[in-house]
CSV table of C-alpha atoms in Angstrom, one decimal:
chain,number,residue,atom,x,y,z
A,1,UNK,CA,-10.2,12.6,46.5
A,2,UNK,CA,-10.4,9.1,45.1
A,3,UNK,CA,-9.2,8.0,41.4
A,4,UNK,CA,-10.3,4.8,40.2
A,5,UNK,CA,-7.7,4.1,37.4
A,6,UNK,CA,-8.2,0.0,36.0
A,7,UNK,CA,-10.1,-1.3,38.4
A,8,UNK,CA,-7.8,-0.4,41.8
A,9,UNK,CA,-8.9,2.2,43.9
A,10,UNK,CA,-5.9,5.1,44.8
A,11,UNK,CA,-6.7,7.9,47.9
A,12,UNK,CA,-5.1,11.1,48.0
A,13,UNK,CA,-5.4,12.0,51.7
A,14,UNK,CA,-4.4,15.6,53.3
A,15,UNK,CA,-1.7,14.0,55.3
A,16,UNK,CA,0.1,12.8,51.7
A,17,UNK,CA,0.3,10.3,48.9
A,18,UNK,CA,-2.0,7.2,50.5
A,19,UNK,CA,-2.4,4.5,47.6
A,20,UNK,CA,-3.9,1.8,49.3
A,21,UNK,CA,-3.5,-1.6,47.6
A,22,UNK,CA,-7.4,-2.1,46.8
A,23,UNK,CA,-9.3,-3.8,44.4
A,24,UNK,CA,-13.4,-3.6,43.7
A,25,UNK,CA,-15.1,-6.2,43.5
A,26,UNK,CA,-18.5,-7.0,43.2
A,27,UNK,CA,-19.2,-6.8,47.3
A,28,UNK,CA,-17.1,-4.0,48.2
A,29,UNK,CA,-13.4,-3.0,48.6
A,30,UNK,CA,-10.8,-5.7,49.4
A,31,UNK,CA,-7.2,-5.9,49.6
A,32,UNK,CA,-5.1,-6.6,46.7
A,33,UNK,CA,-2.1,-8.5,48.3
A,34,UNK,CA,-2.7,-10.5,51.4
A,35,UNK,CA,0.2,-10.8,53.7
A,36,UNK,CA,0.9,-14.4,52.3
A,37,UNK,CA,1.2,-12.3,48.8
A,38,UNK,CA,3.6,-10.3,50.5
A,39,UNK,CA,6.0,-13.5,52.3
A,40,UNK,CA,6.3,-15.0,49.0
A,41,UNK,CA,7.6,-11.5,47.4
A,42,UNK,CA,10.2,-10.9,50.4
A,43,UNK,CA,11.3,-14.9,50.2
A,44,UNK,CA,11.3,-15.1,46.1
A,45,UNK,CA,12.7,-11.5,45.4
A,46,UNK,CA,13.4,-8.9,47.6
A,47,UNK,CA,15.8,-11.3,49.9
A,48,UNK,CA,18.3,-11.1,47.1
A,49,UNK,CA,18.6,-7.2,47.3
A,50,UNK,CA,20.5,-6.4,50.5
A,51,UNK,CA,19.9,-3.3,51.0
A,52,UNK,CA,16.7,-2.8,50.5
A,53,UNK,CA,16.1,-6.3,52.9
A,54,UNK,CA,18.0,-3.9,55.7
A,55,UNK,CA,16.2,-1.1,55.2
A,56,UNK,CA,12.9,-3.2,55.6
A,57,UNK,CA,14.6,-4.5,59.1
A,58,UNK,CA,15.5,-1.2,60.0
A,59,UNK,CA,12.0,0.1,60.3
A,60,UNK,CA,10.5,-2.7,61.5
A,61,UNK,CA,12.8,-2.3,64.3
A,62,UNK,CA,11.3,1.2,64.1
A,63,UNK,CA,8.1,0.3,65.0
A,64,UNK,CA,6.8,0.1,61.1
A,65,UNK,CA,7.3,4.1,60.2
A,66,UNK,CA,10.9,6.1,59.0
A,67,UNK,CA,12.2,9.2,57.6
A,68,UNK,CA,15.2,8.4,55.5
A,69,UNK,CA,17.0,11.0,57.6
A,70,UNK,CA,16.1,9.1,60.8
A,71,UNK,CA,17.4,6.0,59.3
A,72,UNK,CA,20.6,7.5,57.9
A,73,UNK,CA,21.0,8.6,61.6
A,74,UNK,CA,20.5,5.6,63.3
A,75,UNK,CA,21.7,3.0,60.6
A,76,UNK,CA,23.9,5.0,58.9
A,77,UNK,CA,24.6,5.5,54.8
A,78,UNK,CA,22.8,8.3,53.1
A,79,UNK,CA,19.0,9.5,53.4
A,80,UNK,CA,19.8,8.9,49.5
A,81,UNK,CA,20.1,5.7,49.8
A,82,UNK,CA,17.3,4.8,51.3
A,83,UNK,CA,15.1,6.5,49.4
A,84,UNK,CA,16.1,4.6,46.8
A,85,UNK,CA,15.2,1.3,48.2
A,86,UNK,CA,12.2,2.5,48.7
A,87,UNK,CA,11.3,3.2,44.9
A,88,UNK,CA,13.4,0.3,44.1
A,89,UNK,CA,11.3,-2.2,46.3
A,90,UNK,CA,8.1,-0.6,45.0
A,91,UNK,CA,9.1,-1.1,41.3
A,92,UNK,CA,10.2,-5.0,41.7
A,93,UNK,CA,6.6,-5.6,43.5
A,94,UNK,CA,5.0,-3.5,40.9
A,95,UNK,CA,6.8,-6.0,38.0
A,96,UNK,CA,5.9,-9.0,40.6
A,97,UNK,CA,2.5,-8.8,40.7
A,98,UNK,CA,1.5,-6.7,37.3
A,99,UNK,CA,0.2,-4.0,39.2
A,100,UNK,CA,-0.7,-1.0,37.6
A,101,UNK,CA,1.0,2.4,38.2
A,102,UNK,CA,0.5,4.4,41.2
A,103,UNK,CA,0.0,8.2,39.7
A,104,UNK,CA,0.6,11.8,41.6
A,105,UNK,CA,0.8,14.9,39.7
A,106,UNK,CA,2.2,13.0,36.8
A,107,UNK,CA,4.5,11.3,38.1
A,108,UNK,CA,4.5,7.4,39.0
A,109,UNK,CA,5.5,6.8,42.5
A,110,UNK,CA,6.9,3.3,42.9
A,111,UNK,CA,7.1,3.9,46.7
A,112,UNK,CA,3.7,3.6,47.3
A,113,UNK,CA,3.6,0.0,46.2
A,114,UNK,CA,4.8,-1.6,49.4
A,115,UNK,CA,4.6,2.2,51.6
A,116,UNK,CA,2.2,4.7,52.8
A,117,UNK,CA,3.6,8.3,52.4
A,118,UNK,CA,3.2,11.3,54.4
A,119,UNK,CA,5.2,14.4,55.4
A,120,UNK,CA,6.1,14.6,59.7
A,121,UNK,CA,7.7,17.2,61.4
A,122,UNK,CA,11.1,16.1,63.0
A,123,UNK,CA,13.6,18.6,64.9
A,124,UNK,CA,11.8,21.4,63.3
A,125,UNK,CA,12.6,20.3,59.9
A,126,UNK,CA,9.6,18.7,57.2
A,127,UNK,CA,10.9,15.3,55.9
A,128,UNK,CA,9.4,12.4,54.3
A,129,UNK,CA,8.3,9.4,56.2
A,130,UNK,CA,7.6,5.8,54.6
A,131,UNK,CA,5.2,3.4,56.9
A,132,UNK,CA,5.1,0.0,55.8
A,133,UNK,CA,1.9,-1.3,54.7
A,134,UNK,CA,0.1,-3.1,57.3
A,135,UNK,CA,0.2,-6.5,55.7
A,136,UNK,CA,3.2,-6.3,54.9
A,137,UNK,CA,4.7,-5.3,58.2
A,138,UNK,CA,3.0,-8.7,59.5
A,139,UNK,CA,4.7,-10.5,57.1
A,140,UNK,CA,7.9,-9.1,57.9
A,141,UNK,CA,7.4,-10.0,61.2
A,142,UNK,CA,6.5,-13.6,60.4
A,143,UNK,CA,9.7,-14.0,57.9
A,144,UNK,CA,13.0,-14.4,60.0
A,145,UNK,CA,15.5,-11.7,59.6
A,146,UNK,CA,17.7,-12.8,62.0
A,147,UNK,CA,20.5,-12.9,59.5
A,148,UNK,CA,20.0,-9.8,58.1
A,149,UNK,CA,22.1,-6.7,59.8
A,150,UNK,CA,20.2,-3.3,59.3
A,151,UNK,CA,23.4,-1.0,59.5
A,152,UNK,CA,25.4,0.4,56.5
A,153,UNK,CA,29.2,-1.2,56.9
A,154,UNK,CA,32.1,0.9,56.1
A,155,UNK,CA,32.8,0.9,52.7
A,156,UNK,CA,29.7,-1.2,52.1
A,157,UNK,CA,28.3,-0.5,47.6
A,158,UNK,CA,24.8,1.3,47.9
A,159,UNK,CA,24.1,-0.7,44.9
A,160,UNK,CA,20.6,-0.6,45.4
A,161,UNK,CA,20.4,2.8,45.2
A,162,UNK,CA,22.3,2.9,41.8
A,163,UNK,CA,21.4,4.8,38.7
A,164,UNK,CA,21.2,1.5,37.1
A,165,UNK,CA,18.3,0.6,38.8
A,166,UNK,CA,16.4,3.9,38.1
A,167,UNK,CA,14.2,3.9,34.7
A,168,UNK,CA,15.6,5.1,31.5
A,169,UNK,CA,15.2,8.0,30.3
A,170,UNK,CA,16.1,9.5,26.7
A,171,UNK,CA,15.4,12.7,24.8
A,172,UNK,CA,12.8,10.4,22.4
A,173,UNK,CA,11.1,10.0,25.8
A,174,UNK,CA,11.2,13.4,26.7
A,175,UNK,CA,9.7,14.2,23.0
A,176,UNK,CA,7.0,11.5,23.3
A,177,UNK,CA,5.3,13.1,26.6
A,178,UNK,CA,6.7,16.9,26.0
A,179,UNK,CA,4.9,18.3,23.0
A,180,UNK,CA,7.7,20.5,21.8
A,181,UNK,CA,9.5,19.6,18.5
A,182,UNK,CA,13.4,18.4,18.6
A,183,UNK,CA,14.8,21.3,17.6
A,184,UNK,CA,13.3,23.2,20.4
A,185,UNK,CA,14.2,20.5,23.3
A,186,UNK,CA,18.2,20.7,21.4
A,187,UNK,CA,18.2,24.5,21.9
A,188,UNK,CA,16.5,24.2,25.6
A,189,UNK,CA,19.0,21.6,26.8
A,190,UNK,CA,22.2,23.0,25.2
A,191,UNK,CA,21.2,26.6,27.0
A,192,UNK,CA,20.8,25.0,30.5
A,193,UNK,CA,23.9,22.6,30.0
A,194,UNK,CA,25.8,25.8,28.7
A,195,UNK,CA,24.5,28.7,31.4
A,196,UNK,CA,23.4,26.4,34.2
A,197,UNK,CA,20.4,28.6,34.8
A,198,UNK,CA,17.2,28.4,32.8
A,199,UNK,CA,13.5,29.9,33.1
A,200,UNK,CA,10.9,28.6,31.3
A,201,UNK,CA,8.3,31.3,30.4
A,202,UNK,CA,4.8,30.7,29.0
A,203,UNK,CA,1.3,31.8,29.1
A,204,UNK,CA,-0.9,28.9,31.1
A,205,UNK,CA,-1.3,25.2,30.3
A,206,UNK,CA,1.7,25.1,28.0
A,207,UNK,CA,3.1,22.4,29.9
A,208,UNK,CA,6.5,24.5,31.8
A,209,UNK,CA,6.3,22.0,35.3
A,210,UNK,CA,5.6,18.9,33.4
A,211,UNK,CA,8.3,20.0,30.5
A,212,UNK,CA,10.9,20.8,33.8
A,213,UNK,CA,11.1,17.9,35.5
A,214,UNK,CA,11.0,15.5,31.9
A,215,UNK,CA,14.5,18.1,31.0
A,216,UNK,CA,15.8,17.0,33.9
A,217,UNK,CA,15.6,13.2,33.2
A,218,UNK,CA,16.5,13.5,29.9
A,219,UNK,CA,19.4,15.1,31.1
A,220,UNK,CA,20.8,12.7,33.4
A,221,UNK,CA,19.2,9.9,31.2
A,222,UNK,CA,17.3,8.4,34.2
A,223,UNK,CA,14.2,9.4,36.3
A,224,UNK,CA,16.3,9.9,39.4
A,225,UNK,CA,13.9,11.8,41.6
A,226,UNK,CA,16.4,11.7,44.6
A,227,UNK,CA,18.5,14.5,42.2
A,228,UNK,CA,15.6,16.4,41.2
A,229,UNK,CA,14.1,19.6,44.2
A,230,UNK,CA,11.1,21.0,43.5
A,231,UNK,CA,9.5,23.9,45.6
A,232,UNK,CA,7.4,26.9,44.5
A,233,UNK,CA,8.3,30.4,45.9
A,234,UNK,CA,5.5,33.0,47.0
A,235,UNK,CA,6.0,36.5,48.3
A,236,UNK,CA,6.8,35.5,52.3
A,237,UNK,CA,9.6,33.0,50.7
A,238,UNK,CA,13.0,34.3,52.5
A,239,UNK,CA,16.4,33.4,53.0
A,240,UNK,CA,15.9,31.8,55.7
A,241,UNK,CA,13.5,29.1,53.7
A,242,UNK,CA,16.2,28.6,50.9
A,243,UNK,CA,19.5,28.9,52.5
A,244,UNK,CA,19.8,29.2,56.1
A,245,UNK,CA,18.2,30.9,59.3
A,246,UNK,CA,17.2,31.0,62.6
A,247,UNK,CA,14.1,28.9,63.1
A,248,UNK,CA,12.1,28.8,66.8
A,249,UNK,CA,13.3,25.3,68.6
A,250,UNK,CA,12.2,24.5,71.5
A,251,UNK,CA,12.7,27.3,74.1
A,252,UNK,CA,14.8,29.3,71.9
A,253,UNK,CA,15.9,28.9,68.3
A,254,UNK,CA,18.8,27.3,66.2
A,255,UNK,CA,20.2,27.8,63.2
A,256,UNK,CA,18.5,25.6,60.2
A,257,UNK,CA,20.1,25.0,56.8
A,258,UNK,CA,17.7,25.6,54.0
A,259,UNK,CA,16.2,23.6,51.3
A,260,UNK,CA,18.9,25.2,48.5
A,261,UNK,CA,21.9,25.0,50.4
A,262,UNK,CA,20.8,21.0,51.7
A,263,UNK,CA,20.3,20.5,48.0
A,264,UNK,CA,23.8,21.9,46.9
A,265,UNK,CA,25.5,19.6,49.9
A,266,UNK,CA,24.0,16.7,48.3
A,267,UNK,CA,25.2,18.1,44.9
A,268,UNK,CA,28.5,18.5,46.0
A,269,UNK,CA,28.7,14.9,47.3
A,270,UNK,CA,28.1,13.6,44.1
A,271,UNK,CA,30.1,15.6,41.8
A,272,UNK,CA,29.7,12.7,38.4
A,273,UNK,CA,26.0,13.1,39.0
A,274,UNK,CA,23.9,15.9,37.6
A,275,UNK,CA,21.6,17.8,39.8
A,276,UNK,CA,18.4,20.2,38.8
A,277,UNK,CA,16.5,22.2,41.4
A,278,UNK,CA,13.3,23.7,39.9
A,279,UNK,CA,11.3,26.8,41.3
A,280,UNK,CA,7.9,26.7,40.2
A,281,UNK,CA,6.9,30.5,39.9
A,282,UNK,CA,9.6,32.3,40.5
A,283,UNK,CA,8.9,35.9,39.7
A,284,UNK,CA,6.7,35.3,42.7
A,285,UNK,CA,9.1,35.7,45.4
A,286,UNK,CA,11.2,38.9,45.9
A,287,UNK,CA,14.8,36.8,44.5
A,288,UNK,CA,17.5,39.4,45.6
A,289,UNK,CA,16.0,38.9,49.1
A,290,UNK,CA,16.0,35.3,48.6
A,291,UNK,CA,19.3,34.7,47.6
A,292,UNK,CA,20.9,36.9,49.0
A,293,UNK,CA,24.8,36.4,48.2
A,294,UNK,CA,23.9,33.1,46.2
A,295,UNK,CA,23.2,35.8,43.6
A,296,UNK,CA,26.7,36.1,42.4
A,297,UNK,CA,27.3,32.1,43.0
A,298,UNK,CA,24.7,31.0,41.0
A,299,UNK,CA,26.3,32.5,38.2
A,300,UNK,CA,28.0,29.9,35.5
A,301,UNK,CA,31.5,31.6,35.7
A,302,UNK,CA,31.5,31.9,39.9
A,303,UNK,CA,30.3,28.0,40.3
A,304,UNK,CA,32.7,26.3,42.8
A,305,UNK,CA,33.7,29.7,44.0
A,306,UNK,CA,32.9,30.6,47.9
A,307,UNK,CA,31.9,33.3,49.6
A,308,UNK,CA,31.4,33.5,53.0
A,309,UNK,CA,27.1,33.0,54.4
A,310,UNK,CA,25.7,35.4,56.5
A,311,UNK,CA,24.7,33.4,59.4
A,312,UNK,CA,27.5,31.0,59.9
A,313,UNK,CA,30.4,32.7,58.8
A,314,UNK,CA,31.2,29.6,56.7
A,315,UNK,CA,32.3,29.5,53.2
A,316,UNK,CA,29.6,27.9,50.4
A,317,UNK,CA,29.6,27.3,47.3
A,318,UNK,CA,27.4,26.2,44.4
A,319,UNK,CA,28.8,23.1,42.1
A,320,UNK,CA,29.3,23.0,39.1
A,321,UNK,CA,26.8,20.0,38.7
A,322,UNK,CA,24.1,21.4,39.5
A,323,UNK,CA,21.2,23.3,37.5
A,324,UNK,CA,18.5,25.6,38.5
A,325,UNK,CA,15.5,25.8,36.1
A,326,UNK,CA,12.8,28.3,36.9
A,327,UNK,CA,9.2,28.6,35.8
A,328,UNK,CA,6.8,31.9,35.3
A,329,UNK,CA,3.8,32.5,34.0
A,330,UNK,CA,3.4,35.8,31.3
A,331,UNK,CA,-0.3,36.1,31.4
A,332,UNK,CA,-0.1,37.1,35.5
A,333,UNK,CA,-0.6,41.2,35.1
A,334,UNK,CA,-0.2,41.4,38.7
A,335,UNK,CA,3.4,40.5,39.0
A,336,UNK,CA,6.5,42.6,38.6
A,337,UNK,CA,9.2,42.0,36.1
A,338,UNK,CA,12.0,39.4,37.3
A,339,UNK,CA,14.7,41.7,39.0
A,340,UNK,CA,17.3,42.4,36.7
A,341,UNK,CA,20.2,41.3,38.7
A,342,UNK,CA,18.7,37.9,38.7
A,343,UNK,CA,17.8,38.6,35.1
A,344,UNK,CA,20.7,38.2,33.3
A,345,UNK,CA,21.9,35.1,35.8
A,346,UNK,CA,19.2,32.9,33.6
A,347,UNK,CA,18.4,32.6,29.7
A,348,UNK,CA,15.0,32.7,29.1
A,349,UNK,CA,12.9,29.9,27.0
A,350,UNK,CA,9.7,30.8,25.7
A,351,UNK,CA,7.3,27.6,25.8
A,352,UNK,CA,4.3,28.4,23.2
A,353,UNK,CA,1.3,26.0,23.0
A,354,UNK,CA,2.0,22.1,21.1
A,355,UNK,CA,-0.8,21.7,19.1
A,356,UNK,CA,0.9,21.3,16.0
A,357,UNK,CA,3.4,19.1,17.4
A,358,UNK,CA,4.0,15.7,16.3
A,359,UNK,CA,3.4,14.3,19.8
A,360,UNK,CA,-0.3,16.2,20.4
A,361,UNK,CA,-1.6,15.0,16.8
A,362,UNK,CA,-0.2,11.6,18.2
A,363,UNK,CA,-2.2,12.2,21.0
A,364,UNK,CA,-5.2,13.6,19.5
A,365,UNK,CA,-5.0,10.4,16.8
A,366,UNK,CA,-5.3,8.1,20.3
A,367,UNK,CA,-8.5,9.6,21.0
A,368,UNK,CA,-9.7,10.0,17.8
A,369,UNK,CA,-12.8,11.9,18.7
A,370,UNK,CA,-14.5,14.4,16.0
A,371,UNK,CA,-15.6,16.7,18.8
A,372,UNK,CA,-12.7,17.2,20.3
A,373,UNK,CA,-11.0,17.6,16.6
A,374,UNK,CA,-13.0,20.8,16.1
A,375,UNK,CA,-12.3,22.4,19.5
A,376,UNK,CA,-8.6,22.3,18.9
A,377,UNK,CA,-8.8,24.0,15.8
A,378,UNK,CA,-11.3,26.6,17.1
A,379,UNK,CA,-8.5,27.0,19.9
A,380,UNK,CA,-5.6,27.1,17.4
A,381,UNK,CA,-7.3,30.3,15.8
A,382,UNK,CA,-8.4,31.8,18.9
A,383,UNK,CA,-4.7,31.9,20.0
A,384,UNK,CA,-4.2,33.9,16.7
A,385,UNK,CA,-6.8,36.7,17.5
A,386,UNK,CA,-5.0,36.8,21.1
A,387,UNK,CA,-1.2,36.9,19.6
A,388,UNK,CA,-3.0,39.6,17.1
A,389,UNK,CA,-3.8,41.6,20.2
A,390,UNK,CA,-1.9,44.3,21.2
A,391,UNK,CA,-2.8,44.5,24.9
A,392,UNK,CA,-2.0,40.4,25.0
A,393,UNK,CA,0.2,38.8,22.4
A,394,UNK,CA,2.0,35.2,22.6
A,395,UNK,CA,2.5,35.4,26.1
A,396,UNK,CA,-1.3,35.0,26.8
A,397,UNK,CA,-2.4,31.8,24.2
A,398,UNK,CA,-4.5,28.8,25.4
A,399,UNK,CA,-1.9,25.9,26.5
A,400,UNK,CA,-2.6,22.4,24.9
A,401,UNK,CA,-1.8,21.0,28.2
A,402,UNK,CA,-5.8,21.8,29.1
A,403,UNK,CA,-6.5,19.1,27.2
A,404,UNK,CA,-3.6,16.8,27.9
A,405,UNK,CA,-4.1,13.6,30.3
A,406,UNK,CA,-7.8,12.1,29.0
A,407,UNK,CA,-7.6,8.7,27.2
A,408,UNK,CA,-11.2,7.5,26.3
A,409,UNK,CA,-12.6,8.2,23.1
A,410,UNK,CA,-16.0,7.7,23.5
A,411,UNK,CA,-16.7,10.2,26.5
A,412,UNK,CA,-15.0,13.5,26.1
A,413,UNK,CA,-17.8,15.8,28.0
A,414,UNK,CA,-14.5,16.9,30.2
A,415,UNK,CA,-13.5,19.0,26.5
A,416,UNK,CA,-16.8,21.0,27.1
A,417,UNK,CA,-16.0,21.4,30.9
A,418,UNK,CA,-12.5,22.6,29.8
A,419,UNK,CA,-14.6,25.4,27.6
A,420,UNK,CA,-16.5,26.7,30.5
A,421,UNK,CA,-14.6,26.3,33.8
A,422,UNK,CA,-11.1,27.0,32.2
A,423,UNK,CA,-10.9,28.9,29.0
A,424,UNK,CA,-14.3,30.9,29.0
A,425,UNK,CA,-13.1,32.6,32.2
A,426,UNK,CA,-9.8,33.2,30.6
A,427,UNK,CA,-11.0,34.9,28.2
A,428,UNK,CA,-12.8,37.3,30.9
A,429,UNK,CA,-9.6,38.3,31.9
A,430,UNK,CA,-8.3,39.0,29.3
A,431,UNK,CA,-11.0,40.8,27.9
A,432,UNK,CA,-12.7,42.4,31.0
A,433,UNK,CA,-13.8,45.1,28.7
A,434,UNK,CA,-14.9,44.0,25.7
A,435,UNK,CA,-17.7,41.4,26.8
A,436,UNK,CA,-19.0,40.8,23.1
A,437,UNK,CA,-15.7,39.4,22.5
A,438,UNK,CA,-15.6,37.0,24.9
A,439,UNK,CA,-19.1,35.8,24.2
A,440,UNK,CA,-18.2,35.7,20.3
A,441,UNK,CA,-15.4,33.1,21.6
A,442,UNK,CA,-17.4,31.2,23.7
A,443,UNK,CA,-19.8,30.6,21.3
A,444,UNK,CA,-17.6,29.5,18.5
A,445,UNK,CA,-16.2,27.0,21.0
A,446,UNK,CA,-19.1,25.5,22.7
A,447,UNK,CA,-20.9,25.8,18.9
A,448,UNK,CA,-17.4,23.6,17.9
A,449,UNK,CA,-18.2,21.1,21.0
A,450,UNK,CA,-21.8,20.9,20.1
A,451,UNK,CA,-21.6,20.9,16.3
């Protein structure tokens, strides 16, 4: 799918996150920075910033295309490190040159600035790999980099990858794009910081991924994605995904760490640092099975203690710095209650829709459009009639996030599309057996839209 977002053209591709540098012009698409664009940039900047400038050498040396864990390998340091550069090179050139941002689900990717990302199989094991952009790479290759060694020295500051360098991030942020008032995000952020386990539960568009990840930052007071894990669990989720197993290699098959205990490694190499891994729908997966021992370790008084893995006969543990915040939807009928041993591990935050937030009538003051004005508030008293419901309550009330993310004030036809491709067949859920209902609500909406 393409996104044309102020003029420059961005491609989401099935391989990953392709943001080709591209401007449209009156004959056609060409590209944004030339490879003499690029020379000046490495001379002018990016020479000063030794890392990153080695990093750039190492994969050219590479042929163009990395994994952070294949350079960590070869060149040594941490596949933490690395990744940093990479964000860090992508935000200097995006300062540089004034470009604008490069959006994915939300979230600005400097990266993709001076790389194309995709995801490559290597040893068995899914990683991220960063190719150089193609005129770049010849300007690297004009530019001589003789002087420059590609290999981390013993002892050598990762200063490129410091939290210093990483944006700012505050709880007035977190307020500003989370529509949840302050006394809310105190409560939610002293429970996690206090019980180290926290699920956010909500009917849909309430906002629970977007709200997860902004905690997180607020948290650690930077947008540090290299201390933030996100996966999604699903029933055929298993041990052997999150903490270790047997995968086929080869002839045969060798024993794999997981994604959890790879994340708690990196957690407990960093103890000063805060770490969050967040499960998107977790109620979906069978936990106890997933866990497995990790049950008791996750637990806030039994963090730093070890217990011996199934597989390796080694003893783990889960730090101290490091939180797990969980996701699930209330309005899905179809899945089980959260098993009860896992139950009592978490505290439970109830996200309810932000339409009388501050931030949302912020929002809706930025569009300023009449038509959308009278949708809310025929939304705001259809979520009454469905917390009045006895067979639905609060756990099923239209999200504000559904109309979250426009900007123009002039075209809002997407607020009618919202009615009749999201909400509309909502409501037939909901109401599978009482038809007039559901027609009474979508007319007062559409006659809202229309009016």
């Amino acid at each position: 799918r393409v996104q044309q977002k102020l003029g420059f053209v961005y491609r989401y591709t099935t391989e990953g996150l392709e943001l080709p540098l591209m401007h449209e012009t009156r004959t056609g698409h060409t590209s944004l920075l030339t490879k003499e664009q690029w020379k000046k940039y490495i001379l002018e900047v990016e020479f000063d910033h030794k890392a990153c400038m080695a990093m750039l050498k190492a994969i050219v040396e590479l042929g163009g295309e990395a994994t952070c864990k294949k350079l960590s390998d070869i060149y040594g340091g941490t596949p933490q490190r690395y990744a940093g550069c990479t964000m860090n090179i992508g935000r200097r050139v995006k300062g540089y040159f004034n470009l604008p941002p490069c959006m994915d689900k939300d979230e600005e990717r400097y990266f993709a600035m001076p790389f194309v990302g995709r995801s490559v199989i290597e040893e068995g094991t899914k990683y991220y790999s960063y190719r150089i952009r193609d005129e770049l790479f010849e300007a690297l290759n004009e530019i001589d980099l003789s002087e420059i060694n590609p290999f981390v020295q013993d002892g050598e500051m990762e200063d490129d990858s410091s939290e210093m360098n990483y944006p700012k991030y505050s709880k007035e942020d977190f307020l500003t794009e989370v529509y949840m008032d302050e006394a809310q995000y105190e409560t939610l952020s002293r429970l996690l910081k206090n019980k180290k386990n926290v699920i956010l539960q909500g009917a849909p568009g309430v906002g629970k991924t977007f709200a997860a990840k902004r905690l997180a930052y607020s948290i650690m007071g930077v947008k540090d994605e290299s201390r933030v894990e996100f996966i999604q669990f699903h029933q055929n989720y298993s041990y052997e995904d999150f903490v270790m197993g047997y995968k086929p290699e080869g002839e045969g098959f060798e024993l794999k760490d997981g994604i959890f205990y790879r994340f708690c490694m990196k957690a407990t190499s960093q103890q000063d640092k805060d770490f969050f891994f967040i499960i998107d729908e977790i109620n979906r997966g069978n936990m106890s099975k997933i866990f497995g021992e990790l049950l008791m370790l996750i637990e806030r008084d039994y963090r730093g203690e070890k217990a011996t893995l199934a597989y390796n006969g080694k003893s783990f543990s889960v730090p101290h710095n490091l939180y797990i915040i969980g996701m699930m939807n209330t309005a899905d009928r179809s899945l089980a209650m959260i098993d009860y041993a896992l139950r009592r591990r978490f505290s439970f935050f109830s996200m309810t829709p932000g339409f009388d937030t501050k931030g949302f009538k912020e929002y809706q003051t930025t569009i300023n459009n009449t038509k959308l004005d009278s949708v809310i508030r025929e939304v705001i008293n259809l979520n009454k009639a469905i917390a009045n419901d006895k067979s639905l309550g609060n756990g099923f009330c239209i999200g504000h996030s559904y109309f979250c993310g426009h900007n123009y004030s002039e075209d809002v036809s997407w607020v009618k599309e919202v009615i009749e491709y999201d909400i509309v067949p909502m409501l037939n859920e909901y109401w599978f057996d009482d038809q007039e209902n559901v027609k009474k609500w979508s007319d007062i909406l559409n006659g809202a839209f229309n009016g």
